[in-house]
């Protein structure tokens, strides 16, 4: 039977060659967009495949057994990823996060991490290189990732109760295996280890306190994320969003909290620590408290398209430029021009009466 192909990328991919027109942009010049936001953070999706079918990201009714994933020939190679990463770094990026899909499913990911760990900023600093994983195979991958040069890691964990966790990943995967992965990451010296918890009202809000209790007194930092309308296939409804302010009130009532400063400008998480000094949590309130005003993140899809917003409906094909033989200088100049006209602020406009056009790109295609 022929597999059914359901597009997860946008049909509005722009012809990136038009950005080659004009005088070369000076090498090493950092760029700012139309709202004066710098380019600092690059999220790279290295595979569109995942072994989970989380209801908010890759629901089984869409990404079922007949779903046709991207041919490997369309994916960026390790060398292409590293080349584009160097170009992004020359324009101001100093943090790279590998995402997916599930990035640990990418063959020879350790070699890719080695290549990225060798990159330095124009002033000679190491990159802040990190990765987000569902943790399913982290226990056996942690040592290799650490030896390759990865220093930080984030694990998605939407429940500590096994039945709830199995229901949310929708492939009956046990939570104990993910917890083993977190323990392995700690044993290998990853610092910090963060845990991302997508809170969907009516599904797993009862897991907030158990997760907070479980990691209190450990180096692990749980971060509670509002359920977002990413992509066009998760059936998002505002009624299923639990505001982050409610999460803070809930935890604070049992385990008193105090706010602390963000770790860097443009950070997505609002940070809180326990007043007794026994750890830290975070909340990401992208629905109820939009942080578009200082968003400095770009996203590179599995097949090399640049998306300037998590909620974008169109991208720019950088893979086409590098496979057409254009130089680093030409691609870098094109990237600078693309970023300068960036005016995305979807989350600020979410509640407006003006409908936003187009089909949003799926999160499994560009990462979270």
JSON list of N, CA, C and O in Angstrom, two decimals, residues 322-364:
[
{"chain": "A", "resi": 322, "resn": "UNK", "atom": "N", "xyz": [23.18, 26.16, -0.07]},
{"chain": "A", "resi": 322, "resn": "UNK", "atom": "CA", "xyz": [24.47, 25.50, 0.09]},
{"chain": "A", "resi": 322, "resn": "UNK", "atom": "C", "xyz": [24.63, 24.37, -0.94]},
{"chain": "A", "resi": 322, "resn": "UNK", "atom": "O", "xyz": [25.74, 24.13, -1.43]},
{"chain": "A", "resi": 323, "resn": "UNK", "atom": "N", "xyz": [23.54, 23.69, -1.30]},
{"chain": "A", "resi": 323, "resn": "UNK", "atom": "CA", "xyz": [23.66, 22.63, -2.30]},
{"chain": "A", "resi": 323, "resn": "UNK", "atom": "C", "xyz": [23.79, 23.18, -3.71]},
{"chain": "A", "resi": 323, "resn": "UNK", "atom": "O", "xyz": [24.19, 22.44, -4.63]},
{"chain": "A", "resi": 324, "resn": "UNK", "atom": "N", "xyz": [23.48, 24.46, -3.89]},
{"chain": "A", "resi": 324, "resn": "UNK", "atom": "CA", "xyz": [23.69, 25.10, -5.19]},
{"chain": "A", "resi": 324, "resn": "UNK", "atom": "C", "xyz": [25.11, 25.62, -5.35]},
{"chain": "A", "resi": 324, "resn": "UNK", "atom": "O", "xyz": [25.47, 26.17, -6.40]},
{"chain": "A", "resi": 325, "resn": "UNK", "atom": "N", "xyz": [25.92, 25.46, -4.29]},
{"chain": "A", "resi": 325, "resn": "UNK", "atom": "CA", "xyz": [27.33, 25.82, -4.39]},
{"chain": "A", "resi": 325, "resn": "UNK", "atom": "C", "xyz": [27.67, 27.23, -3.95]},
{"chain": "A", "resi": 325, "resn": "UNK", "atom": "O", "xyz": [28.79, 27.70, -4.18]},
{"chain": "A", "resi": 326, "resn": "UNK", "atom": "N", "xyz": [26.75, 27.92, -3.29]},
{"chain": "A", "resi": 326, "resn": "UNK", "atom": "CA", "xyz": [27.05, 29.27, -2.83]},
{"chain": "A", "resi": 326, "resn": "UNK", "atom": "C", "xyz": [28.04, 29.24, -1.67]},
{"chain": "A", "resi": 326, "resn": "UNK", "atom": "O", "xyz": [28.06, 28.31, -0.86]},
{"chain": "A", "resi": 327, "resn": "UNK", "atom": "N", "xyz": [28.85, 30.27, -1.59]},
{"chain": "A", "resi": 327, "resn": "UNK", "atom": "CA", "xyz": [29.91, 30.35, -0.58]},
{"chain": "A", "resi": 327, "resn": "UNK", "atom": "C", "xyz": [29.34, 30.66, 0.80]},
{"chain": "A", "resi": 327, "resn": "UNK", "atom": "O", "xyz": [28.20, 31.12, 0.93]},
{"chain": "A", "resi": 328, "resn": "UNK", "atom": "N", "xyz": [30.15, 30.44, 1.83]},
{"chain": "A", "resi": 328, "resn": "UNK", "atom": "CA", "xyz": [29.75, 30.82, 3.19]},
{"chain": "A", "resi": 328, "resn": "UNK", "atom": "C", "xyz": [29.42, 32.29, 3.26]},
{"chain": "A", "resi": 328, "resn": "UNK", "atom": "O", "xyz": [28.46, 32.69, 3.94]},
{"chain": "A", "resi": 329, "resn": "UNK", "atom": "N", "xyz": [30.21, 33.12, 2.58]},
{"chain": "A", "resi": 329, "resn": "UNK", "atom": "CA", "xyz": [29.98, 34.57, 2.60]},
{"chain": "A", "resi": 329, "resn": "UNK", "atom": "C", "xyz": [28.61, 34.90, 2.01]},
{"chain": "A", "resi": 329, "resn": "UNK", "atom": "O", "xyz": [27.86, 35.72, 2.55]},
{"chain": "A", "resi": 330, "resn": "UNK", "atom": "N", "xyz": [28.26, 34.24, 0.91]},
{"chain": "A", "resi": 330, "resn": "UNK", "atom": "CA", "xyz": [26.97, 34.50, 0.28]},
{"chain": "A", "resi": 330, "resn": "UNK", "atom": "C", "xyz": [25.82, 34.05, 1.18]},
{"chain": "A", "resi": 330, "resn": "UNK", "atom": "O", "xyz": [24.82, 34.77, 1.34]},
{"chain": "A", "resi": 331, "resn": "UNK", "atom": "N", "xyz": [25.94, 32.86, 1.75]},
{"chain": "A", "resi": 331, "resn": "UNK", "atom": "CA", "xyz": [24.87, 32.35, 2.62]},
{"chain": "A", "resi": 331, "resn": "UNK", "atom": "C", "xyz": [24.75, 33.21, 3.87]},
{"chain": "A", "resi": 331, "resn": "UNK", "atom": "O", "xyz": [23.65, 33.51, 4.33]},
{"chain": "A", "resi": 332, "resn": "UNK", "atom": "N", "xyz": [25.89, 33.63, 4.42]},
{"chain": "A", "resi": 332, "resn": "UNK", "atom": "CA", "xyz": [25.87, 34.49, 5.60]},
{"chain": "A", "resi": 332, "resn": "UNK", "atom": "C", "xyz": [25.20, 35.83, 5.31]},
{"chain": "A", "resi": 332, "resn": "UNK", "atom": "O", "xyz": [24.42, 36.33, 6.12]},
{"chain": "A", "resi": 333, "resn": "UNK", "atom": "N", "xyz": [25.49, 36.40, 4.16]},
{"chain": "A", "resi": 333, "resn": "UNK", "atom": "CA", "xyz": [24.86, 37.66, 3.78]},
{"chain": "A", "resi": 333, "resn": "UNK", "atom": "C", "xyz": [23.36, 37.49, 3.61]},
{"chain": "A", "resi": 333, "resn": "UNK", "atom": "O", "xyz": [22.56, 38.34, 4.03]},
{"chain": "A", "resi": 334, "resn": "UNK", "atom": "N", "xyz": [22.95, 36.37, 3.00]},
{"chain": "A", "resi": 334, "resn": "UNK", "atom": "CA", "xyz": [21.52, 36.09, 2.83]},
{"chain": "A", "resi": 334, "resn": "UNK", "atom": "C", "xyz": [20.84, 35.94, 4.19]},
{"chain": "A", "resi": 334, "resn": "UNK", "atom": "O", "xyz": [19.75, 36.48, 4.42]},
{"chain": "A", "resi": 335, "resn": "UNK", "atom": "N", "xyz": [21.50, 35.23, 5.11]},
{"chain": "A", "resi": 335, "resn": "UNK", "atom": "CA", "xyz": [20.94, 35.05, 6.46]},
{"chain": "A", "resi": 335, "resn": "UNK", "atom": "C", "xyz": [20.75, 36.40, 7.14]},
{"chain": "A", "resi": 335, "resn": "UNK", "atom": "O", "xyz": [19.72, 36.65, 7.77]},
{"chain": "A", "resi": 336, "resn": "UNK", "atom": "N", "xyz": [21.74, 37.27, 7.04]},
{"chain": "A", "resi": 336, "resn": "UNK", "atom": "CA", "xyz": [21.64, 38.59, 7.67]},
{"chain": "A", "resi": 336, "resn": "UNK", "atom": "C", "xyz": [20.45, 39.36, 7.13]},
{"chain": "A", "resi": 336, "resn": "UNK", "atom": "O", "xyz": [19.71, 40.01, 7.89]},
{"chain": "A", "resi": 337, "resn": "UNK", "atom": "N", "xyz": [20.23, 39.29, 5.83]},
{"chain": "A", "resi": 337, "resn": "UNK", "atom": "CA", "xyz": [19.09, 40.02, 5.23]},
{"chain": "A", "resi": 337, "resn": "UNK", "atom": "C", "xyz": [17.76, 39.42, 5.68]},
{"chain": "A", "resi": 337, "resn": "UNK", "atom": "O", "xyz": [16.79, 40.15, 5.93]},
{"chain": "A", "resi": 338, "resn": "UNK", "atom": "N", "xyz": [17.71, 38.09, 5.78]},
{"chain": "A", "resi": 338, "resn": "UNK", "atom": "CA", "xyz": [16.48, 37.44, 6.24]},
{"chain": "A", "resi": 338, "resn": "UNK", "atom": "C", "xyz": [16.13, 37.88, 7.66]},
{"chain": "A", "resi": 338, "resn": "UNK", "atom": "O", "xyz": [14.98, 38.17, 7.97]},
{"chain": "A", "resi": 339, "resn": "UNK", "atom": "N", "xyz": [17.15, 37.92, 8.52]},
{"chain": "A", "resi": 339, "resn": "UNK", "atom": "CA", "xyz": [16.88, 38.27, 9.92]},
{"chain": "A", "resi": 339, "resn": "UNK", "atom": "C", "xyz": [16.49, 39.73, 10.06]},
{"chain": "A", "resi": 339, "resn": "UNK", "atom": "O", "xyz": [15.64, 40.07, 10.90]},
{"chain": "A", "resi": 340, "resn": "UNK", "atom": "N", "xyz": [17.07, 40.60, 9.27]},
{"chain": "A", "resi": 340, "resn": "UNK", "atom": "CA", "xyz": [16.79, 42.04, 9.42]},
{"chain": "A", "resi": 340, "resn": "UNK", "atom": "C", "xyz": [15.33, 42.38, 9.16]},
{"chain": "A", "resi": 340, "resn": "UNK", "atom": "O", "xyz": [14.82, 43.37, 9.70]},
{"chain": "A", "resi": 341, "resn": "UNK", "atom": "N", "xyz": [14.65, 41.60, 8.33]},
{"chain": "A", "resi": 341, "resn": "UNK", "atom": "CA", "xyz": [13.24, 41.91, 8.04]},
{"chain": "A", "resi": 341, "resn": "UNK", "atom": "C", "xyz": [12.28, 41.11, 8.92]},
{"chain": "A", "resi": 341, "resn": "UNK", "atom": "O", "xyz": [11.06, 41.23, 8.79]},
{"chain": "A", "resi": 342, "resn": "UNK", "atom": "N", "xyz": [12.80, 40.31, 9.83]},
{"chain": "A", "resi": 342, "resn": "UNK", "atom": "CA", "xyz": [11.96, 39.49, 10.70]},
{"chain": "A", "resi": 342, "resn": "UNK", "atom": "C", "xyz": [11.07, 40.38, 11.57]},
{"chain": "A", "resi": 342, "resn": "UNK", "atom": "O", "xyz": [11.53, 41.28, 12.27]},
{"chain": "A", "resi": 343, "resn": "UNK", "atom": "N", "xyz": [9.76, 40.12, 11.54]},
{"chain": "A", "resi": 343, "resn": "UNK", "atom": "CA", "xyz": [8.82, 40.90, 12.36]},
{"chain": "A", "resi": 343, "resn": "UNK", "atom": "C", "xyz": [7.80, 40.01, 13.05]},
{"chain": "A", "resi": 343, "resn": "UNK", "atom": "O", "xyz": [6.70, 40.44, 13.39]},
{"chain": "A", "resi": 344, "resn": "UNK", "atom": "N", "xyz": [8.18, 38.74, 13.29]},
{"chain": "A", "resi": 344, "resn": "UNK", "atom": "CA", "xyz": [7.27, 37.79, 13.93]},
{"chain": "A", "resi": 344, "resn": "UNK", "atom": "C", "xyz": [6.94, 38.20, 15.37]},
{"chain": "A", "resi": 344, "resn": "UNK", "atom": "O", "xyz": [7.82, 38.60, 16.13]},
{"chain": "A", "resi": 345, "resn": "UNK", "atom": "N", "xyz": [5.67, 38.06, 15.74]},
{"chain": "A", "resi": 345, "resn": "UNK", "atom": "CA", "xyz": [5.24, 38.23, 17.13]},
{"chain": "A", "resi": 345, "resn": "UNK", "atom": "C", "xyz": [3.89, 37.54, 17.32]},
{"chain": "A", "resi": 345, "resn": "UNK", "atom": "O", "xyz": [2.93, 38.10, 17.84]},
{"chain": "A", "resi": 346, "resn": "UNK", "atom": "N", "xyz": [3.86, 36.28, 16.92]},
{"chain": "A", "resi": 346, "resn": "UNK", "atom": "CA", "xyz": [2.62, 35.52, 16.90]},
{"chain": "A", "resi": 346, "resn": "UNK", "atom": "C", "xyz": [1.92, 35.52, 18.25]},
{"chain": "A", "resi": 346, "resn": "UNK", "atom": "O", "xyz": [0.71, 35.73, 18.34]},
{"chain": "A", "resi": 347, "resn": "UNK", "atom": "N", "xyz": [2.66, 35.25, 19.31]},
{"chain": "A", "resi": 347, "resn": "UNK", "atom": "CA", "xyz": [2.02, 35.10, 20.62]},
{"chain": "A", "resi": 347, "resn": "UNK", "atom": "C", "xyz": [1.39, 36.39, 21.10]},
{"chain": "A", "resi": 347, "resn": "UNK", "atom": "O", "xyz": [0.40, 36.38, 21.85]},
{"chain": "A", "resi": 348, "resn": "UNK", "atom": "N", "xyz": [1.95, 37.52, 20.70]},
{"chain": "A", "resi": 348, "resn": "UNK", "atom": "CA", "xyz": [1.35, 38.81, 21.06]},
{"chain": "A", "resi": 348, "resn": "UNK", "atom": "C", "xyz": [0.06, 39.06, 20.28]},
{"chain": "A", "resi": 348, "resn": "UNK", "atom": "O", "xyz": [-0.82, 39.81, 20.73]},
{"chain": "A", "resi": 349, "resn": "UNK", "atom": "N", "xyz": [-0.06, 38.43, 19.11]},
{"chain": "A", "resi": 349, "resn": "UNK", "atom": "CA", "xyz": [-1.22, 38.65, 18.26]},
{"chain": "A", "resi": 349, "resn": "UNK", "atom": "C", "xyz": [-2.27, 37.56, 18.41]},
{"chain": "A", "resi": 349, "resn": "UNK", "atom": "O", "xyz": [-3.35, 37.65, 17.84]},
{"chain": "A", "resi": 350, "resn": "UNK", "atom": "N", "xyz": [-1.97, 36.52, 19.20]},
{"chain": "A", "resi": 350, "resn": "UNK", "atom": "CA", "xyz": [-2.84, 35.34, 19.29]},
{"chain": "A", "resi": 350, "resn": "UNK", "atom": "C", "xyz": [-4.28, 35.73, 19.64]},
{"chain": "A", "resi": 350, "resn": "UNK", "atom": "O", "xyz": [-5.23, 35.17, 19.11]},
{"chain": "A", "resi": 351, "resn": "UNK", "atom": "N", "xyz": [-4.46, 36.68, 20.53]},
{"chain": "A", "resi": 351, "resn": "UNK", "atom": "CA", "xyz": [-5.79, 37.05, 20.97]},
{"chain": "A", "resi": 351, "resn": "UNK", "atom": "C", "xyz": [-6.46, 38.12, 20.12]},
{"chain": "A", "resi": 351, "resn": "UNK", "atom": "O", "xyz": [-7.57, 38.55, 20.43]},
{"chain": "A", "resi": 352, "resn": "UNK", "atom": "N", "xyz": [-5.80, 38.54, 19.03]},
{"chain": "A", "resi": 352, "resn": "UNK", "atom": "CA", "xyz": [-6.38, 39.58, 18.19]},
{"chain": "A", "resi": 352, "resn": "UNK", "atom": "C", "xyz": [-7.53, 39.01, 17.36]},
{"chain": "A", "resi": 352, "resn": "UNK", "atom": "O", "xyz": [-7.69, 37.80, 17.20]},
{"chain": "A", "resi": 353, "resn": "UNK", "atom": "N", "xyz": [-8.33, 39.89, 16.81]},
{"chain": "A", "resi": 353, "resn": "UNK", "atom": "CA", "xyz": [-9.46, 39.47, 15.98]},
{"chain": "A", "resi": 353, "resn": "UNK", "atom": "C", "xyz": [-9.03, 39.17, 14.55]},
{"chain": "A", "resi": 353, "resn": "UNK", "atom": "O", "xyz": [-9.81, 38.64, 13.76]},
{"chain": "A", "resi": 354, "resn": "UNK", "atom": "N", "xyz": [-7.78, 39.50, 14.21]},
{"chain": "A", "resi": 354, "resn": "UNK", "atom": "CA", "xyz": [-7.30, 39.28, 12.84]},
{"chain": "A", "resi": 354, "resn": "UNK", "atom": "C", "xyz": [-6.76, 37.87, 12.70]},
{"chain": "A", "resi": 354, "resn": "UNK", "atom": "O", "xyz": [-5.78, 37.51, 13.36]},
{"chain": "A", "resi": 355, "resn": "UNK", "atom": "N", "xyz": [-7.36, 37.03, 11.87]},
{"chain": "A", "resi": 355, "resn": "UNK", "atom": "CA", "xyz": [-6.85, 35.66, 11.71]},
{"chain": "A", "resi": 355, "resn": "UNK", "atom": "C", "xyz": [-5.48, 35.68, 11.05]},
{"chain": "A", "resi": 355, "resn": "UNK", "atom": "O", "xyz": [-5.23, 36.45, 10.13]},
{"chain": "A", "resi": 356, "resn": "UNK", "atom": "N", "xyz": [-4.58, 34.82, 11.55]},
{"chain": "A", "resi": 356, "resn": "UNK", "atom": "CA", "xyz": [-3.25, 34.74, 10.97]},
{"chain": "A", "resi": 356, "resn": "UNK", "atom": "C", "xyz": [-3.27, 33.75, 9.82]},
{"chain": "A", "resi": 356, "resn": "UNK", "atom": "O", "xyz": [-3.82, 32.65, 9.94]},
{"chain": "A", "resi": 357, "resn": "UNK", "atom": "N", "xyz": [-2.68, 34.11, 8.66]},
{"chain": "A", "resi": 357, "resn": "UNK", "atom": "CA", "xyz": [-2.82, 33.29, 7.46]},
{"chain": "A", "resi": 357, "resn": "UNK", "atom": "C", "xyz": [-1.93, 32.06, 7.47]},
{"chain": "A", "resi": 357, "resn": "UNK", "atom": "O", "xyz": [-0.88, 32.02, 8.10]},
{"chain": "A", "resi": 358, "resn": "UNK", "atom": "N", "xyz": [-2.37, 31.04, 6.72]},
{"chain": "A", "resi": 358, "resn": "UNK", "atom": "CA", "xyz": [-1.50, 29.90, 6.46]},
{"chain": "A", "resi": 358, "resn": "UNK", "atom": "C", "xyz": [-1.56, 28.80, 7.49]},
{"chain": "A", "resi": 358, "resn": "UNK", "atom": "O", "xyz": [-2.09, 28.95, 8.59]},
{"chain": "A", "resi": 359, "resn": "UNK", "atom": "N", "xyz": [-0.96, 27.67, 7.13]},
{"chain": "A", "resi": 359, "resn": "UNK", "atom": "CA", "xyz": [-0.88, 26.50, 8.01]},
{"chain": "A", "resi": 359, "resn": "UNK", "atom": "C", "xyz": [0.45, 26.56, 8.75]},
{"chain": "A", "resi": 359, "resn": "UNK", "atom": "O", "xyz": [1.52, 26.60, 8.15]},
{"chain": "A", "resi": 360, "resn": "UNK", "atom": "N", "xyz": [0.39, 26.52, 10.07]},
{"chain": "A", "resi": 360, "resn": "UNK", "atom": "CA", "xyz": [1.62, 26.61, 10.86]},
{"chain": "A", "resi": 360, "resn": "UNK", "atom": "C", "xyz": [2.43, 25.33, 10.72]},
{"chain": "A", "resi": 360, "resn": "UNK", "atom": "O", "xyz": [1.90, 24.23, 10.64]},
{"chain": "A", "resi": 361, "resn": "UNK", "atom": "N", "xyz": [3.75, 25.51, 10.70]},
{"chain": "A", "resi": 361, "resn": "UNK", "atom": "CA", "xyz": [4.64, 24.37, 10.60]},
{"chain": "A", "resi": 361, "resn": "UNK", "atom": "C", "xyz": [4.54, 23.52, 11.86]},
{"chain": "A", "resi": 361, "resn": "UNK", "atom": "O", "xyz": [4.33, 24.05, 12.97]},
{"chain": "A", "resi": 362, "resn": "UNK", "atom": "N", "xyz": [4.66, 22.19, 11.72]},
{"chain": "A", "resi": 362, "resn": "UNK", "atom": "CA", "xyz": [4.54, 21.30, 12.87]},
{"chain": "A", "resi": 362, "resn": "UNK", "atom": "C", "xyz": [5.81, 21.33, 13.73]},
{"chain": "A", "resi": 362, "resn": "UNK", "atom": "O", "xyz": [6.93, 21.43, 13.22]},
{"chain": "A", "resi": 363, "resn": "UNK", "atom": "N", "xyz": [5.63, 21.21, 15.04]},
{"chain": "A", "resi": 363, "resn": "UNK", "atom": "CA", "xyz": [6.75, 21.29, 15.96]},
{"chain": "A", "resi": 363, "resn": "UNK", "atom": "C", "xyz": [7.76, 20.16, 15.75]},
{"chain": "A", "resi": 363, "resn": "UNK", "atom": "O", "xyz": [8.97, 20.33, 15.93]},
{"chain": "A", "resi": 364, "resn": "UNK", "atom": "N", "xyz": [7.28, 18.98, 15.33]},
{"chain": "A", "resi": 364, "resn": "UNK", "atom": "CA", "xyz": [8.20, 17.86, 15.11]},
{"chain": "A", "resi": 364, "resn": "UNK", "atom": "C", "xyz": [9.13, 18.11, 13.93]},
{"chain": "A", "resi": 364, "resn": "UNK", "atom": "O", "xyz": [10.13, 17.41, 13.78]}
]
